[in-house]
């Protein structure tokens, strides 16, 4: 029986290895100076890069984080520290519901609210869609991290005459900071790779981003569109984009985990 | 009078922390032997060495010999599951299997080892429950969950479960620690009854209990066997100053 | 004066928390509003109609529902035994020094973006299925309707396999947590009866964690039902009901990804939103069931009642 479980573990790791190896082997040749500095060429013209998509992904993720981090962290604080009323369980429940909502549905909803209202596809709409996916992740991880702060710490601060709000801001948040940052990084990494919610919000673009009210390119959407064309050249670029995206995403989540380990180990 | 278990130079570790140091002692057949001592003295570890359960904890190690009827449990090639089949154990907190019925809780050990030909599972379950003095209380609800019982009943269910596989030795690790006084009394009466057929080793931190139920008492302190002898002697004329301090409540 | 700042701070956090309630309400409202047209036009026929044909304005979503369910079930069939094997290995059998790094690797699988799974599926998995797996299955098990038809590579089987890989980490991680939450006393009770390590797992550990493990599986199902990009890229995108896993198919999520941005008309868009509503309701219920089951395990850890 030990053998069977070892076998299962081995089989489970094959796709991981295969994906990483293929993304590496096929992606690496596509990466050159041009890839990181040039705009995509029209179909049929050789060369070109995905610089705008890299920048676009960074902008979209920053937008999403700019919206979701403050909201999510405040929600987490509410759930962990104040939530003694009926609202807290409801919010916690809805957080779980929202985490389970397929991201394509978030795309539809942002389309029919933001895009239709602004009458245009935009980076802003894409950022909002990603933020909606990010929000419940940040809220729940913040809540969990705050709950790990020992009660005695709170009591010590309260005993010194600090108010509850002050205690939370200066004592609780500070000692949970490492965990909250880890959660935020993991959530950021998660949305950086999201594609479905961008399809009808940020759409895509062949040009440099010019404003938040303009449609914007992103790596995931380029991977999708390029890989579903019949052109070898574009497939090559798609693999290159995948390598960049996977490095960004895995890099962030590995860093987050290592940081978490360090914080926990140090205590 | 005959020796059932002979412990020889027994040492045990958790990681780098030595919890038993060179224990030597002989346990009589069909008697109740109590292991007493303050918390952390190694008494639980000691009986967990008698059925090779100590070694299932990660980082735990044992060195030495435990002879049961002349066979060394720690000799190479000895199957620990066979050892545990022969030597039953009851734990500090009642731990029935929550997804099983009362019947299944008692029967599961038999199912693992296989039913001897010509014996009915129902008979074994009934006999085990009777020996554990639980039959009268549960015979009408054998197929309800084991966790629906009270704490004391759960512990007797665990005793029945251990008896069902027909062990030769019964180890009890502070079996009454989480029970009320009445349940405790019931279990103590039961032990006196059971020693007719089994060799019993009981760990307890309750000295009245040791005095009430046991024939022999061993006093452990910091992983060492301080004193071992017939219970009346240990409690009335301890030879070691530390034993005397402990049983008179001066520390521990 | 401190008191005032405190109340202010509390109100700010409550406002943030309310944003989640607001998002869900808007979401539900938009989905219901947007699907009104489709439901008023087709009624229940929207669910049962077997033809999804935007060009001719026919919108029956049964092929999509079918594709969603079948691809997810294939994924479960492949992922559940594997995930449980991995979880048991990680929680019960692996040497301690191996547990952390292995769990970490499995978690990495969860971090890879869906679109990269799709890319890999399209260019690595699909050719392998077409050239090796499907001919082999056709030859050996071809008498089953499941494995009939020309080996195309893309299709239901490819979608199910990619989904299986994608849900493996979550089923593994949650099951592992559930197994680790099984009290040591349960294992020792079984070991002390003379059970082997495997019997202990099978008779004590797994039954104890049963509902949590079922919860983990359902959580994986929820993930599979709503997964979009990877499926869209390998399923072939043809809304049809076919018994063979070699055939092309379509899921609710993939039809939305494919057609929403180029919707022909209002009715088409409404039909797409209606299918999104359907998906929302399905994943919503599935997730609730899963959470309840996992939650039940975490509160029922004490065995003794007193």
Short mmCIF file of C-alpha atoms in Angstrom, two decimals, chain C residues 91 172-183 187 205-206 208-214 216 293-294 297 301:
data_model
loop_
_atom_site.label_atom_id
_atom_site.label_comp_id
_atom_site.label_asym_id
_atom_site.label_seq_id
_atom_site.Cartn_x
_atom_site.Cartn_y
_atom_site.Cartn_z
CA UNK C 91 -0.01 12.86 6.09
CA UNK C 172 -4.85 16.82 -1.85
CA UNK C 173 -4.30 19.84 0.37
CA UNK C 174 -7.71 19.72 2.04
CA UNK C 175 -7.66 15.93 2.49
CA UNK C 176 -4.20 16.16 3.98
CA UNK C 177 -5.44 18.77 6.46
CA UNK C 178 -8.36 16.52 7.31
CA UNK C 179 -6.10 13.51 7.85
CA UNK C 180 -3.73 15.55 10.00
CA UNK C 181 -6.71 16.62 12.11
CA UNK C 182 -7.51 12.99 12.97
CA UNK C 183 -6.45 12.62 16.62
CA UNK C 187 -4.45 5.74 15.25
CA UNK C 205 -8.04 7.31 9.94
CA UNK C 206 -10.03 7.38 6.70
CA UNK C 208 -12.78 9.38 10.90
CA UNK C 209 -12.00 11.91 8.18
CA UNK C 210 -14.65 10.64 5.79
CA UNK C 211 -16.92 13.64 5.61
CA UNK C 212 -13.97 16.02 5.41
CA UNK C 213 -12.53 14.08 2.52
CA UNK C 214 -15.87 14.11 0.74
CA UNK C 216 -12.44 18.11 -0.23
CA UNK C 293 -18.69 18.95 5.28
CA UNK C 294 -15.18 20.24 5.92
CA UNK C 297 -14.93 17.67 10.67
CA UNK C 301 -12.70 16.65 16.77
#
